[in-house]
XYZ file of C-alpha atoms in Angstrom:
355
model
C -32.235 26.218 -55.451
C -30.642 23.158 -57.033
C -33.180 21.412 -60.179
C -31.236 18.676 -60.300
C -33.690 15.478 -59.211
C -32.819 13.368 -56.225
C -30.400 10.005 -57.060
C -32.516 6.767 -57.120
C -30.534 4.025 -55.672
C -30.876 1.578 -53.107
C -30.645 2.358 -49.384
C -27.911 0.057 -49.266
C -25.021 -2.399 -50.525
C -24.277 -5.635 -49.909
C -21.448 -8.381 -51.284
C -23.653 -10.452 -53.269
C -21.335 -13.089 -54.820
C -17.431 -13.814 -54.396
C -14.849 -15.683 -56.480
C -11.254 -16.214 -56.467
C -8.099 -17.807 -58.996
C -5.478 -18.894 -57.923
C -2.630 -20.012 -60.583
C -1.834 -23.868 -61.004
C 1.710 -23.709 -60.316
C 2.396 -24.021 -55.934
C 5.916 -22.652 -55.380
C 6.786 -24.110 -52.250
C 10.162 -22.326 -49.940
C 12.406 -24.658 -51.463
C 12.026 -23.193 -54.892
C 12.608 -19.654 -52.950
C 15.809 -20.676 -51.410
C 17.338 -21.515 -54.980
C 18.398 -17.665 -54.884
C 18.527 -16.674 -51.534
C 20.813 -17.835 -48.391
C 17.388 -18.600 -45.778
C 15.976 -21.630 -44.777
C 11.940 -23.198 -45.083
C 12.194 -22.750 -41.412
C 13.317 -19.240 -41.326
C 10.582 -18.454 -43.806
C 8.061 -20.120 -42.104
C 8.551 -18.822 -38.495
C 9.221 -14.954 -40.282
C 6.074 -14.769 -42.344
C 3.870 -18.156 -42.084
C 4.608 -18.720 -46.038
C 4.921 -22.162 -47.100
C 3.841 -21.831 -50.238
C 2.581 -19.403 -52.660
C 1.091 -19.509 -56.702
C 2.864 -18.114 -59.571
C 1.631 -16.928 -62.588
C 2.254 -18.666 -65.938
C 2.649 -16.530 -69.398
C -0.975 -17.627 -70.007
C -2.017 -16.220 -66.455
C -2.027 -12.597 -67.127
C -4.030 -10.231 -65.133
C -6.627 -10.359 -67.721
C -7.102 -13.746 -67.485
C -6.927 -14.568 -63.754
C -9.597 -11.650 -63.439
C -11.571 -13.551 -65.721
C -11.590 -16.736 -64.182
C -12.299 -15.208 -60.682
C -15.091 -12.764 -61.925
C -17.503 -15.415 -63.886
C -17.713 -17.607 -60.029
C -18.589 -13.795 -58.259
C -21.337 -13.394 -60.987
C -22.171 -16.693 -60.912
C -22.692 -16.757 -57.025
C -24.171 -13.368 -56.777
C -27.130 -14.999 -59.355
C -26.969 -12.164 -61.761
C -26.018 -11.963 -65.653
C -22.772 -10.091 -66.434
C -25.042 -7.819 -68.564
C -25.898 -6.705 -65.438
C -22.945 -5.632 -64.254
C -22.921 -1.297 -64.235
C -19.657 -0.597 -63.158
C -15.751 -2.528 -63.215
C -13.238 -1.477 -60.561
C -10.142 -2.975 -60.725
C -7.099 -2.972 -58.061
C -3.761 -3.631 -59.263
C 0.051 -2.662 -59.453
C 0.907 -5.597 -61.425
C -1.073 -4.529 -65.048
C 1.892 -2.910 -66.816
C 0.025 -0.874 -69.576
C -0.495 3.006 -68.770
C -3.255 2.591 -70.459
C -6.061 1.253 -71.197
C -6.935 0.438 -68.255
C -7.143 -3.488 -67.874
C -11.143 -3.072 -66.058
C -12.179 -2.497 -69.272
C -10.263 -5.075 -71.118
C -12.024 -7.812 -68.307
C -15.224 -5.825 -68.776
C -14.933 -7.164 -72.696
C -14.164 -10.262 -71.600
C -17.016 -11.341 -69.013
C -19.744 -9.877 -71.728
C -20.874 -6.810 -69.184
C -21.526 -4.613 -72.012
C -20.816 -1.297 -71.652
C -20.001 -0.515 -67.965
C -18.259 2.144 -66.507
C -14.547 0.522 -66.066
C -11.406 1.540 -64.583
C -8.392 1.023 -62.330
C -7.138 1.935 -59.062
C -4.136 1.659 -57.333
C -3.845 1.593 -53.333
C -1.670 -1.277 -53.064
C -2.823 -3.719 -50.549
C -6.076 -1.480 -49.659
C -7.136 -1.624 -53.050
C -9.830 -4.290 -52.315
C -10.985 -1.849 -49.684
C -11.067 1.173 -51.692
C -13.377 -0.575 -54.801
C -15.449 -2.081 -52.222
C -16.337 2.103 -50.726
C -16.429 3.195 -54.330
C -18.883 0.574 -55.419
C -21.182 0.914 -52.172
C -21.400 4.607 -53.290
C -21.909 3.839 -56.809
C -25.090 1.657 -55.508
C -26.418 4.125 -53.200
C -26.022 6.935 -55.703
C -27.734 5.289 -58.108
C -25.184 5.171 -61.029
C -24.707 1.131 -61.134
C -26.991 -1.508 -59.870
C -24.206 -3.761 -60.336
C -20.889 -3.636 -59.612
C -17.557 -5.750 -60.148
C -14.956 -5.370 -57.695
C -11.744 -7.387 -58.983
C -8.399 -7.454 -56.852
C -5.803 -8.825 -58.674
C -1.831 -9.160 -58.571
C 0.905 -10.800 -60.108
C 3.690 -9.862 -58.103
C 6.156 -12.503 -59.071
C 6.565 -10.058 -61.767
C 7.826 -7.159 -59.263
C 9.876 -9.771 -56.795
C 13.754 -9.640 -56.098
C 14.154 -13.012 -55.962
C 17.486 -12.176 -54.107
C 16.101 -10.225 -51.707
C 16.503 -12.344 -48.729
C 13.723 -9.713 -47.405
C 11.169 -10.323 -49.708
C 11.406 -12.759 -51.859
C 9.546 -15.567 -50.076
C 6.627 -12.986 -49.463
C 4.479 -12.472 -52.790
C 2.118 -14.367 -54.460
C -0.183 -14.294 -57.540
C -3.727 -14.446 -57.919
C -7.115 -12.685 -58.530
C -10.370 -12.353 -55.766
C -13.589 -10.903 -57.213
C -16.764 -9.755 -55.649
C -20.600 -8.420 -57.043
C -21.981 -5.943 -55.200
C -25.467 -4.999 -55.437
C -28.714 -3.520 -54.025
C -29.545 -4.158 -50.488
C -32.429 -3.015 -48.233
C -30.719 -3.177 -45.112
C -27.086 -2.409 -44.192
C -24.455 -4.717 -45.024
C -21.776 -3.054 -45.818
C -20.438 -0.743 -43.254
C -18.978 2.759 -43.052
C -15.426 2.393 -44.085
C -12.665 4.102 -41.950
C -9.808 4.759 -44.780
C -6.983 6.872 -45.270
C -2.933 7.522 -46.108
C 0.460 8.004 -44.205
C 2.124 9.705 -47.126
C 5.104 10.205 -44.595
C 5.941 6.828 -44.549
C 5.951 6.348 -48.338
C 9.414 4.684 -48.464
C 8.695 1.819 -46.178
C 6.847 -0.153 -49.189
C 7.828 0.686 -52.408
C 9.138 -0.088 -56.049
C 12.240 -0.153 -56.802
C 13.041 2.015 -59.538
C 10.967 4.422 -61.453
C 9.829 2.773 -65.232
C 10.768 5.892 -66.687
C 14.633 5.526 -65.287
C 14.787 1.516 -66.550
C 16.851 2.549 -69.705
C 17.845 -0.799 -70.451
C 14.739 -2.529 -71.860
C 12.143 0.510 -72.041
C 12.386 3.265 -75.126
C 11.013 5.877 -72.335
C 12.487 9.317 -74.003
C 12.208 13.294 -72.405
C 10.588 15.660 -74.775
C 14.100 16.221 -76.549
C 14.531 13.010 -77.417
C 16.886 11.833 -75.005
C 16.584 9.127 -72.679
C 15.301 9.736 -68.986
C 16.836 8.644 -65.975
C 20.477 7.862 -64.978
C 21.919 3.849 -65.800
C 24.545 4.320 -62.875
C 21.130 4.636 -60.112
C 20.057 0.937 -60.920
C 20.869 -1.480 -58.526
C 22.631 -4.532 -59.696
C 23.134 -7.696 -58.891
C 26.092 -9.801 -57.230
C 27.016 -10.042 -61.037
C 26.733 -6.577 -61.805
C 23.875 -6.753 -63.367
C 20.985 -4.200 -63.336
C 17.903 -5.681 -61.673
C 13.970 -5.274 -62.932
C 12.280 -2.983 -60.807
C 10.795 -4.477 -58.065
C 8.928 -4.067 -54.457
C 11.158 -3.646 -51.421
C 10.024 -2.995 -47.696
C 11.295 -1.932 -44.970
C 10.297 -4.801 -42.643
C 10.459 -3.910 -39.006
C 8.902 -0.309 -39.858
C 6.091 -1.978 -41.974
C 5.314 -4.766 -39.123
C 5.134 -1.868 -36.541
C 2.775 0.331 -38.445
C 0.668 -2.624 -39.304
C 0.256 -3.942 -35.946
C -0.109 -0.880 -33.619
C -1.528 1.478 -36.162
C -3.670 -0.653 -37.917
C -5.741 -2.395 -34.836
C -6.586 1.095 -33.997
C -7.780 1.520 -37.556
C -9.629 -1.640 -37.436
C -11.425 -0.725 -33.935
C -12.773 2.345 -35.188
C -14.514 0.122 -37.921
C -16.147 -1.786 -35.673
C -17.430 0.993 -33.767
C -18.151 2.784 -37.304
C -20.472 0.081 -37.754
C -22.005 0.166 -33.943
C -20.389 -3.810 -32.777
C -18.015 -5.379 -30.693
C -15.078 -7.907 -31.269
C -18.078 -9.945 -29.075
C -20.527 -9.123 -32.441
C -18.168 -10.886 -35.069
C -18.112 -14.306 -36.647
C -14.907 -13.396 -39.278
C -11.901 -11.609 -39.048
C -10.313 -10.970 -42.679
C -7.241 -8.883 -42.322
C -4.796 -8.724 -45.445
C -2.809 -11.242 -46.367
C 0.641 -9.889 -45.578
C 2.429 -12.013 -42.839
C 0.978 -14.541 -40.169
C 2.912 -12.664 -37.497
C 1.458 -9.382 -38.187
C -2.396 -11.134 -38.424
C -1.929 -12.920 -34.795
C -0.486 -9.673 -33.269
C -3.795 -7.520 -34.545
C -5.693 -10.410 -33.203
C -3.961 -10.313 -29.882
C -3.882 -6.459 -29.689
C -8.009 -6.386 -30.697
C -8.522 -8.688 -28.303
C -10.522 -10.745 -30.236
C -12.672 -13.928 -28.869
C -12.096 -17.293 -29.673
C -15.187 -18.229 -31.175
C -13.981 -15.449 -33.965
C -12.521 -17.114 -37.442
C -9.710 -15.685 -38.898
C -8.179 -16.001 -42.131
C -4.770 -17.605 -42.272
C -4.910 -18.249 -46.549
C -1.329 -16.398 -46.386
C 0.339 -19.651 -45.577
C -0.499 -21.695 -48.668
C -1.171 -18.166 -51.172
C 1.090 -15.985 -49.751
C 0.760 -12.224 -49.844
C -1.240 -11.358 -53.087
C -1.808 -7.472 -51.630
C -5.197 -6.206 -53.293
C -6.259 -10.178 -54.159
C -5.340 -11.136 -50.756
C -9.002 -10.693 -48.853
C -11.252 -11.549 -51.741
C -9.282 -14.710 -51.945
C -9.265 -15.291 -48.502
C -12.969 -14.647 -48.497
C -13.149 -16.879 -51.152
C -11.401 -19.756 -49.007
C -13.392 -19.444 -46.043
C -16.563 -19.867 -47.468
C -15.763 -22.732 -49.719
C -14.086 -24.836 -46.845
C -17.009 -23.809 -44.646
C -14.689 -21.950 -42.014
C -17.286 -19.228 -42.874
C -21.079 -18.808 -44.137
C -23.179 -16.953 -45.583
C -24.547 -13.794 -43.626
C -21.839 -14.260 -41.101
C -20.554 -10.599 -39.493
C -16.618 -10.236 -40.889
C -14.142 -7.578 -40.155
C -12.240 -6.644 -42.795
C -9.260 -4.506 -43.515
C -6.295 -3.544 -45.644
C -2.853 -2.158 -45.688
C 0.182 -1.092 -48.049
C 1.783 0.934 -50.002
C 1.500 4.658 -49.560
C 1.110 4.004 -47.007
C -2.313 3.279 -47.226
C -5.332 1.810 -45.239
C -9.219 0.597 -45.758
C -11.292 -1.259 -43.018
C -15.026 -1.955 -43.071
C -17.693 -4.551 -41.432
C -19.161 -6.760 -44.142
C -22.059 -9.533 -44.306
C -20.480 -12.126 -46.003
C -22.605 -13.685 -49.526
């Protein structure tokens, strides 16, 4: 017989408080088509991108996290002493380690929470908002920070005609905290580990000889020069994010309404039930295909932020959270849908309250 004593947290979670950043400088298609042979129209009618932020020097992920974390505490009412617990989602924070959570945990005057990373791509936001729910329940935080953040101009090909137009930089936060009724509901995640190679980086760190000091136990360098792709010039290229666009916009749309039905029924509504639909960021065409294939009603709002932010992959629903509610295309304690998809490839989809 276990002597361990029962967990004391709250019966359930809810998203108390959200906040977003979004950097200052608005790169609109023109700027993309400096490097690539496209057009604004091309761009447009492919993805829904006219513009997108980019991060200056002074933007890091530190910073943007920052910014977008003190408007979540501030909305959720709470002090950031308060805060138990710092999840982060990123692919864009470049240090091994630390992890940056705990860097931003420093930085908003939380204390000493529990603080750390995760990386699931574009279903990052997704997988911090299940951990912190549990965290809640459990009893281990009453408090916690969920931060997606991305500055992918830093991993974009800016001659990939594929891609290049697609990413965007920015940070979306969120506090969640105690709730006695259900508001955040079960979350119907998982991974395609099979179709790994349809999002993905480039090259390896540990094989990008030129500007990294990355050695094998003996001393020698890792990797093999002659694998790096170069350039037109022959130059070697940074590493970078590549898709495989037709396969991704596929998956996304067929796969992923199914994914996003079973969260509705997870949480015991309809399409008919919801007020929000908050699907990632990644491409207008693959949001109004999941709308069309879910069969969703017309009085339903659905976020469209790609077209002026772009695709900011685990920043990309906080922020469009963020938008909705501060243009008043969303309130408070309206029923929202919510899902995301990447990398991996890998999925998250829940019903929320909104703050």
């Amino acid at each position: 017989m276990s002597k361990i004593k029962p967990s004391k947290g709250a019966p359930y979670a809810r998203i108390m408080g959200v906040g977003g950043y979004r950097p200052t400088r608005v790169v609109p298609n023109e700027v993309i088509l400096e490097k690539i042979d496209s057009s604004d129209e091309w761009i447009r009618s492919r993805s829904g991108i006219a513009t997108r932020h980019w991060a200056s020097p002074e933007e890091t992920v530190t910073a943007m996290s920052v910014e977008a974390s003190g408007k979540a505490i501030a909305a959720a009412g709470i002090s950031p002493e308060q805060i138990g617990a710092v999840v982060v989602s990123t692919v864009s924070h470049f240090k091994q380690t630390p992890a940056v959570a705990t860097e931003i945990a420093d930085k908003i005057g939380a204390g000493k929470p529990a603080a750390f990373d995760i990386s699931a791509g574009c279903a990052g936001f997704g997988y911090g908002l299940t951990l912190a729910k549990g965290m809640i329940v459990e009893g281990s935080a009453e408090y916690v920070l969920v931060i997606g953040v991305e500055r992918l101009s830093d991993l974009t090909d800016l001659e990939d005609r594929a891609t290049a137009f697609l990413f965007g930089d920015g940070a979306g936060a969120v506090v969640v905290g105690p709730s006695d009724v259900p508001h955040i509901g079960p979350t119907v995640w998982g991974s395609e580990g099979d179709k790994s190679e349809t999002i993905k980086q480039t090259v390896p760190w540990n094989e990008y000889l030129p500007h990294s000091r990355l050695r094998s136990s003996g001393g020698t360098p890792t990797g093999d020069v002659s694998k790096l792709p170069l350039n037109e010039r022959g130059e070697i290229k940074f590493p970078a994010i590549t898709q495989e666009g037709q396969a991704v916009f596929r998956w996304a749309v067929f796969e992923m309404a199914k994914v996003a039905q079973q969260a509705l029924d997870a949480a015991g509504i309809t399409a008919d039930d919801l007020d929000v639909f908050i699907p990632h960021q990644a491409n207008m065409r693959i949001i109004d295909s999941m709308v069309k294939t879910l069969k969703l009603p017309e009085h339903v709002t659905v976020a469209r932020d790609v077209e002026t932010t772009g695709n900011t992959s685990a920043a990309s629903i906080p922020l469009a959270m963020e938008r909705l509610l501060a243009t008043g295309q969303a309130k408070s304690g309206d029923t929202a849908l919510v899902i995301g998809f990447g990398a991996g490839l890998v999925f998250a989809a829940t019903v929320v309250t909104l703050p």
